[in-house]
Coordinates of C-alpha atoms and ligand atoms in Angstrom, one line a residue:
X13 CA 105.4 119.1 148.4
X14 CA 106.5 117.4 144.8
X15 CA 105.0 114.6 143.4
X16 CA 107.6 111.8 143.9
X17 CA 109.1 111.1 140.7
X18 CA 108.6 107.6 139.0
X19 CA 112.0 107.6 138.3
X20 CA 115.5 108.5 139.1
X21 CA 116.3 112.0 139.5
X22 CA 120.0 111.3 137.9
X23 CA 117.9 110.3 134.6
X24 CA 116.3 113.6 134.2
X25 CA 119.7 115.5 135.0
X26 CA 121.5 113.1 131.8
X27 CA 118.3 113.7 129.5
X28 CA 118.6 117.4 130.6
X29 CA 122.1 117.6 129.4
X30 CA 121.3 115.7 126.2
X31 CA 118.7 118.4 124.9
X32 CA 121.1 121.1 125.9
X33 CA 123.5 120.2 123.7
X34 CA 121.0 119.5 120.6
X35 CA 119.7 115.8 121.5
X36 CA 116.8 113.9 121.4
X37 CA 114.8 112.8 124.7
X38 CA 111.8 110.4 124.7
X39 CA 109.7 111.2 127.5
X40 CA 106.7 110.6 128.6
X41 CA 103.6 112.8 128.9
X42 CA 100.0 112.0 130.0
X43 CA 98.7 111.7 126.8
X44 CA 101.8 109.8 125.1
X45 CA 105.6 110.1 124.9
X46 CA 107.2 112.9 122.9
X47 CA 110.2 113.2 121.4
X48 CA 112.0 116.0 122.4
X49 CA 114.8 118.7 121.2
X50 CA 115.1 122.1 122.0
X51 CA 112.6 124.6 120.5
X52 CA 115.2 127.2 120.3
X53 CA 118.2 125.0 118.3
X54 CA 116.6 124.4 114.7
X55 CA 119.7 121.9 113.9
X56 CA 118.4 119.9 117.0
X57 CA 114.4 120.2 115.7
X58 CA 115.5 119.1 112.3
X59 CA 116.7 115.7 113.8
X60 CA 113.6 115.3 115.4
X61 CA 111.8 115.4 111.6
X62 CA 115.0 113.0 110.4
X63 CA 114.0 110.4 113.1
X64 CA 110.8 110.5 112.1
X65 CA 110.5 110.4 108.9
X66 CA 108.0 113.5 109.4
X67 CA 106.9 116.2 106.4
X68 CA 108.9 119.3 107.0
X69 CA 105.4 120.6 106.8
X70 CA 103.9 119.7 109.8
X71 CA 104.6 121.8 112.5
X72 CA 105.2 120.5 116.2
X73 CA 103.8 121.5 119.7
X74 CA 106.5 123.1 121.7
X75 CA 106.0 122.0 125.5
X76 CA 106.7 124.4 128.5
X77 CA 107.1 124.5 132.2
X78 CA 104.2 126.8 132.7
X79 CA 102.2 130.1 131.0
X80 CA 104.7 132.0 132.2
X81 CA 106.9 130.0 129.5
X82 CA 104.2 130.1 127.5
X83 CA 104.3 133.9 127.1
X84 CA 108.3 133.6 125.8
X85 CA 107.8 131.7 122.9
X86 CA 104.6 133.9 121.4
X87 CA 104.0 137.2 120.1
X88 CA 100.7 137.9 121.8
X89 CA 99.2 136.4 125.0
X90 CA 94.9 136.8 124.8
X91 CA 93.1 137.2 128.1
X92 CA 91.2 133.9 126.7
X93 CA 94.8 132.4 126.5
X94 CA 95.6 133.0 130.1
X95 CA 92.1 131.0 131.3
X96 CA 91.9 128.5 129.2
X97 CA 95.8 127.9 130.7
X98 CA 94.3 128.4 134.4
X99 CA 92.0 125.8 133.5
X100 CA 93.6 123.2 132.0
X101 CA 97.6 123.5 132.5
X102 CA 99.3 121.5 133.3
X103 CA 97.2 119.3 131.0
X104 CA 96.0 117.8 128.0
X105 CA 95.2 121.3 126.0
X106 CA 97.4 122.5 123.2
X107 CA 96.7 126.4 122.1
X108 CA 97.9 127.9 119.0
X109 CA 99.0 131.6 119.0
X110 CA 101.1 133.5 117.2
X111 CA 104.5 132.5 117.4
X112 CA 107.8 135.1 118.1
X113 CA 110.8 135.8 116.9
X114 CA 112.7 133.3 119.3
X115 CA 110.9 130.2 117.6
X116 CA 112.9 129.1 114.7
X117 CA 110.8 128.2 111.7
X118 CA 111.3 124.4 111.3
X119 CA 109.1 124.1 114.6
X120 CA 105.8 125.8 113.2
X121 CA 106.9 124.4 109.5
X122 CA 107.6 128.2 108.5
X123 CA 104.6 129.2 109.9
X124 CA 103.2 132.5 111.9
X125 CA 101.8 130.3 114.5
X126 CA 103.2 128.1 117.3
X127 CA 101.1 125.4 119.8
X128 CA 102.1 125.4 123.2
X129 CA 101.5 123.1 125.9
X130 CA 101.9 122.2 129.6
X131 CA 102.4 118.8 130.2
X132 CA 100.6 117.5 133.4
X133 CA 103.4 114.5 134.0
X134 CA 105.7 114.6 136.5
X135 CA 108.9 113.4 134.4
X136 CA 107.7 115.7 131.9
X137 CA 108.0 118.9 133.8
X138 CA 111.1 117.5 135.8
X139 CA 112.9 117.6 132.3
X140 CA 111.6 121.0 130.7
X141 CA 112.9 122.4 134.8
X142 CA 115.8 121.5 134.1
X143 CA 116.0 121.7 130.8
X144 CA 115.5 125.3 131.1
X145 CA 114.7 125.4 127.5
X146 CA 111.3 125.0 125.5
X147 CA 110.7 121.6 124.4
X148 CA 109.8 120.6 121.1
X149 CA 107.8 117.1 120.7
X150 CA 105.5 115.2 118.3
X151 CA 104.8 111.9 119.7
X152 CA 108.0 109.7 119.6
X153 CA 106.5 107.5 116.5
X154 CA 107.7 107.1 112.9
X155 CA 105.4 109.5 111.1
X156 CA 102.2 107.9 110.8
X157 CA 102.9 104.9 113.5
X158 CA 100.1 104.6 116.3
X159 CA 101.7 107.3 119.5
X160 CA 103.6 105.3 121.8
X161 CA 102.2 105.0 125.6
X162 CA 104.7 103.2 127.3
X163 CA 109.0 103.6 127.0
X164 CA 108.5 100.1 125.5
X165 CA 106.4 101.3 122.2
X166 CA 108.9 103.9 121.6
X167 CA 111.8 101.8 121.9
X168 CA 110.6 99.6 119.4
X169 CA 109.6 101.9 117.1
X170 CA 112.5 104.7 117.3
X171 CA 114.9 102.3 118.7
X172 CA 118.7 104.0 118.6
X173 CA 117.1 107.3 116.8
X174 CA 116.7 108.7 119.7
X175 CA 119.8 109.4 122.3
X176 CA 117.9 108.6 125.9
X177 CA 113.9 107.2 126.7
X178 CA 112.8 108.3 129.8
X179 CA 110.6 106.0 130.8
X180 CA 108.2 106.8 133.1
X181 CA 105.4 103.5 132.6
X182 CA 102.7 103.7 131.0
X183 CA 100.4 107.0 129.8
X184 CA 97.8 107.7 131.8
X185 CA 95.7 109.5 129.0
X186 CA 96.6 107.3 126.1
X187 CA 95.4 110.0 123.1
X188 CA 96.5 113.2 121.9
X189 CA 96.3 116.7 123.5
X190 CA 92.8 118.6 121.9
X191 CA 94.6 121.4 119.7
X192 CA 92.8 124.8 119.9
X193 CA 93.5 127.3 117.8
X194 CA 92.8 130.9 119.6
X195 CA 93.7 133.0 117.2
X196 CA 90.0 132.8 115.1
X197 CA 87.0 133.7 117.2
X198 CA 85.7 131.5 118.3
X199 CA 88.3 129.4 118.5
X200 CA 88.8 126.5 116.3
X201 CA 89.2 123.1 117.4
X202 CA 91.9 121.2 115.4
X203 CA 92.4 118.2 116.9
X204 CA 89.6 116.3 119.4
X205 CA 91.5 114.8 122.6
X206 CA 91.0 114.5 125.9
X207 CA 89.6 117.8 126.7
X208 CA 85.9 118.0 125.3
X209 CA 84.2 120.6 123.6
X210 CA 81.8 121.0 126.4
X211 CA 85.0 121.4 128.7
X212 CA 86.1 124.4 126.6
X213 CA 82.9 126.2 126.0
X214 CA 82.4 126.2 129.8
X215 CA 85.6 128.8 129.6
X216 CA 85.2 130.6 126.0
X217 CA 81.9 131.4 127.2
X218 CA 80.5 129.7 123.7
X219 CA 81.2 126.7 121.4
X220 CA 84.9 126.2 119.3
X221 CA 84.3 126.3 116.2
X222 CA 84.5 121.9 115.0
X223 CA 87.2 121.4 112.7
X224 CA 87.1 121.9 108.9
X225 CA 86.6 119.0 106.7
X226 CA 89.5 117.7 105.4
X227 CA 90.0 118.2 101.9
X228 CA 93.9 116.6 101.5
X229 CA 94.7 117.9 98.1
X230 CA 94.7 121.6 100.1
X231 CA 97.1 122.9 102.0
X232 CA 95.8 121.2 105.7
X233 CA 94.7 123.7 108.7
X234 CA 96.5 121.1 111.0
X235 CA 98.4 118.4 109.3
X236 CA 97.1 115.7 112.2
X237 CA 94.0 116.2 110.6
X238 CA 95.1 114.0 107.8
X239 CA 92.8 111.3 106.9
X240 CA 95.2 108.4 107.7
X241 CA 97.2 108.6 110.8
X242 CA 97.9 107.2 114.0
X243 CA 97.6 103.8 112.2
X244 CA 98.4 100.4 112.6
X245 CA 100.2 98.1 110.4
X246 CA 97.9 95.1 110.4
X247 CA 94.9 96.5 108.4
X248 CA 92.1 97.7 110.7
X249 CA 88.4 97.7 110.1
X250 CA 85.8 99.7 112.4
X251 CA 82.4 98.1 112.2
X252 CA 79.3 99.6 113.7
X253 CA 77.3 96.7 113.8
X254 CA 77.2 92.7 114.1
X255 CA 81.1 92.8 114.1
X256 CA 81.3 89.2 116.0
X257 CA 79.1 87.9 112.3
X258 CA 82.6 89.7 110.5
X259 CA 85.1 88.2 112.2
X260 CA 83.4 85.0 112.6
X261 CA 83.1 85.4 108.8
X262 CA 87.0 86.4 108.4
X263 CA 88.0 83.6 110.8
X264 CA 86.4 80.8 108.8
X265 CA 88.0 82.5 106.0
X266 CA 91.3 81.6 107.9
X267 CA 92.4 84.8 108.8
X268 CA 94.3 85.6 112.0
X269 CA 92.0 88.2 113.4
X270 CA 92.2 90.3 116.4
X271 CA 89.1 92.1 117.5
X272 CA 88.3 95.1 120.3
X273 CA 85.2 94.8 121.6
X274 CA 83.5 96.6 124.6
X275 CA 80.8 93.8 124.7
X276 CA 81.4 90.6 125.7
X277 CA 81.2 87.8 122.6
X278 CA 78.9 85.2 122.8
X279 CA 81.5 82.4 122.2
X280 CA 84.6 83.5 124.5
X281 CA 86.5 80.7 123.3
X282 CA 86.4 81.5 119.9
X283 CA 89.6 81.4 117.5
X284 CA 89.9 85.2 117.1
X285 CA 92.1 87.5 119.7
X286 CA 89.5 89.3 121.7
X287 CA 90.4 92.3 123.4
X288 CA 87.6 93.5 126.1
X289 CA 87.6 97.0 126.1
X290 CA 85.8 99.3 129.5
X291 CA 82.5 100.6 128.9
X292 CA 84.3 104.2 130.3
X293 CA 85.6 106.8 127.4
X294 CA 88.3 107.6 129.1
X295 CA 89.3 104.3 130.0
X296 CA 88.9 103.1 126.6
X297 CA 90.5 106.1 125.5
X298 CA 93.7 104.9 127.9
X299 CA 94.2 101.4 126.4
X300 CA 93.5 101.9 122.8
X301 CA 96.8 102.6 122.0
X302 CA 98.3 99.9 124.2
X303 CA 96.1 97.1 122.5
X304 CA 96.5 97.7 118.9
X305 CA 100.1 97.8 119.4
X306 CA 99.8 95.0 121.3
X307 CA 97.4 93.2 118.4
X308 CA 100.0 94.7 116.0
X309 CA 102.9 93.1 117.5
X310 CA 100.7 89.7 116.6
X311 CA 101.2 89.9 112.8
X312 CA 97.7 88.9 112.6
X313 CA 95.9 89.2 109.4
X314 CA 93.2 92.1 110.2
X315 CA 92.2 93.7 113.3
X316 CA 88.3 94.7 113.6
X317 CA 87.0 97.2 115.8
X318 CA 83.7 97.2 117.5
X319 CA 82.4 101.0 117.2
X320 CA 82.1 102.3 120.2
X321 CA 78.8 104.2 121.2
X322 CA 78.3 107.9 120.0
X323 CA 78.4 110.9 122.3
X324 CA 80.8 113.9 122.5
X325 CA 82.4 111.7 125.4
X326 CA 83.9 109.4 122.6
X327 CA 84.7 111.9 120.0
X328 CA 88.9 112.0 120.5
X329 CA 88.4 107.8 120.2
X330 CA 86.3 108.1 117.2
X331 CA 88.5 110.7 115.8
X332 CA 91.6 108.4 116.0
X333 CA 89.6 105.2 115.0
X334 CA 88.5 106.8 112.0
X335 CA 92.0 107.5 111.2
X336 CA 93.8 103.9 112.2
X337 CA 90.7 102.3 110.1
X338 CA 90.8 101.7 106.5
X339 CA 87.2 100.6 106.2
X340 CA 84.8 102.0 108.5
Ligands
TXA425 O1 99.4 115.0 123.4 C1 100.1 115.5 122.5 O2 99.8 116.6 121.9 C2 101.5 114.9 122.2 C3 102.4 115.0 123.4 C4 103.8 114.5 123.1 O3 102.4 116.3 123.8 N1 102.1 115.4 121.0 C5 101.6 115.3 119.8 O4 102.3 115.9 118.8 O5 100.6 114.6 119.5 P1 102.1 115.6 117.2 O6 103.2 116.3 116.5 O7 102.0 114.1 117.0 O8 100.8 116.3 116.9 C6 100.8 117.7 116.9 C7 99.6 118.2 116.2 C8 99.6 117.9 114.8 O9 98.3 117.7 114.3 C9 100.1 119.3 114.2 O10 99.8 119.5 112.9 C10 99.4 120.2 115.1 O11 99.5 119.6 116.4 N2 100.1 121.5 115.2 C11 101.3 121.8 115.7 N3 101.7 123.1 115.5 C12 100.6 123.7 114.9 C13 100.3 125.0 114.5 N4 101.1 126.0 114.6 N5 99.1 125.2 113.9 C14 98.2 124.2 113.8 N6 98.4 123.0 114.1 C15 99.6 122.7 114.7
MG426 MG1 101.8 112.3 116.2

């Protein structure tokens, strides 16, 4: 049986079409929506950076239907490759290997290594199906923009950049695939997301190595390690404690404030925007996204962010806090 698609099958055949002949399709994932090309049509990846306004230099994650489409696009295929794939594709897991001859070099930014992932959204693997062809995708933002989680983030942010958004609601995930590099030993982890470090020592048998500290004058082991990222425009502040004293402070001031807090404040009624957040990482990790766009949207004067608790369990949310936050 297939999971019944959240949308209409005509869509995907249109969208299909599109990245055949060298177009780009929004669509969504579990984590957030990509935007799409072909992997194998470096005219059509280079609109991809245009729309974007991305670095030439950072490479992008080319999505496929399974590990068996994995295999086509690089040069070697590790044992370790094929469990971490059992284990977590379709899923939330990038892996970077060394790419092959069929991957032009605008994906991996001229690079001898390409990330490949298997979506676990039904729309998404409905399209790559059809498709037939690897799928290129960053998340469908302007370079630096907070990810999109719903059709309606991208449109607003990409607007006619893009030829068709499939929109297939809202993310379930809400943050970035974890990006694991397998081609050090023990792997590297380049990017924290939604599957922990715990998750992927119970199959490498040990630990991934944490990612490097970035230094951002040097050339970057993965460029969305850089500092300032995934940020709103409303300046955003992450305070670890007696946040309701700061924006009680920064509304007397007269600011417009919007503040995202797990705890509830002691005077609901107040004049700031609160924004309750769950008590569950992954639930937080869902709706971040979806309320600081939402808080963007406001054109308030600062947003302030309650930190949440510590624990590997938070680490993707801290990860992207710390990089949405200009004062933490
Ligand atoms: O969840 C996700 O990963 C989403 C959805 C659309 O799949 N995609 C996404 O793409 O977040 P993007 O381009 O926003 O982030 C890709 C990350 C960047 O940090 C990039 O530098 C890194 O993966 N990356 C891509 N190719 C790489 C490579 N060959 N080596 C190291 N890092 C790589
Ligand atoms: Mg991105």
């Amino acid at each position: 049986m297939t999971t019944p698609l959240p949308i209409d099958p005509g869509a995907i055949t249109e969208a299909a079409a599109v990245l055949r002949r060298g177009g780009l399709v929004a669509f969504p994932t579990e984590t957030v929506y990509g935007l799409g090309a072909n992997a194998l049509d470096p005219s059509a990846v280079a609109r991809i950076f245009a729309a974007k306004g991305r670095p030439a230099n950072n490479p992008l994650i080319v999505h496929v239907l399974d590990a068996a489409a994995a295999r086509s696009v690089v040069a070697v295929w590790p044992e370790l490759a094929d469990r971490l794939a059992q284990r977590f594709w379709p899923g939330p897991l990038t892996l970077v290997l060394p790419k092959n001859h069929a991957v032009p070099d605008t994906v991996t930014a001229g690079g001898p290594t390409v990330a490949v992932r298997v979506p676990a959204h039904p729309v998404a693997l409905a399209l790559l199906r059809e498709a037939g062809v690897p799928v290129a995708a960053p998340s469908a933002n302007r370079s630096g923009d907070l990810s999109p989680t719903t059709a309606e983030h991208v449109r607003r942010g990409l607007g006619d950049r893009v030829d068709v958004i499939l929109d297939g609601g809202p993310c379930l995930g809400g943050l970035e695939s974890t990006v694991l590099d397998v081609t050090t030993n023990p792997p590297r982890l380049l990017r924290p997301g939604l599957v922990s470090p715990t998750e992927l020592a119970a199959v490498l048998g040990k630990a991934p190595q944490p990612p490097d500290r970035v230094c951002e004058s040097e050339p970057l082991p993965s460029p969305g390690l850089l500092a300032r990222h995934y940020a709103p425009r409303t300046i955003t502040e992450c305070i670890a404690h007696s946040a309701e004293d700061r924006v009680l402070k920064l509304v007397q001031n007269g600011g417009r404030i919007g503040w995202l807090t797990i705890e509830a404040p002691s005077n609901p009624g107040g004049p700031a925007v609160v924004i309750r957040m769950p008590e569950d990482p992954k639930e937080y990790a869902a709706r971040l996204y979806a309320e600081l766009h939402q808080l963007d949207n406001l054109g308030l004067d600062r947003i302030v962010v309650s930190r949440p608790p510590d624990g590997e369990a938070w680490q993707a949310v801290h990860d992207r806090l710390r990089r949405a936050c200009v004062i933490t």
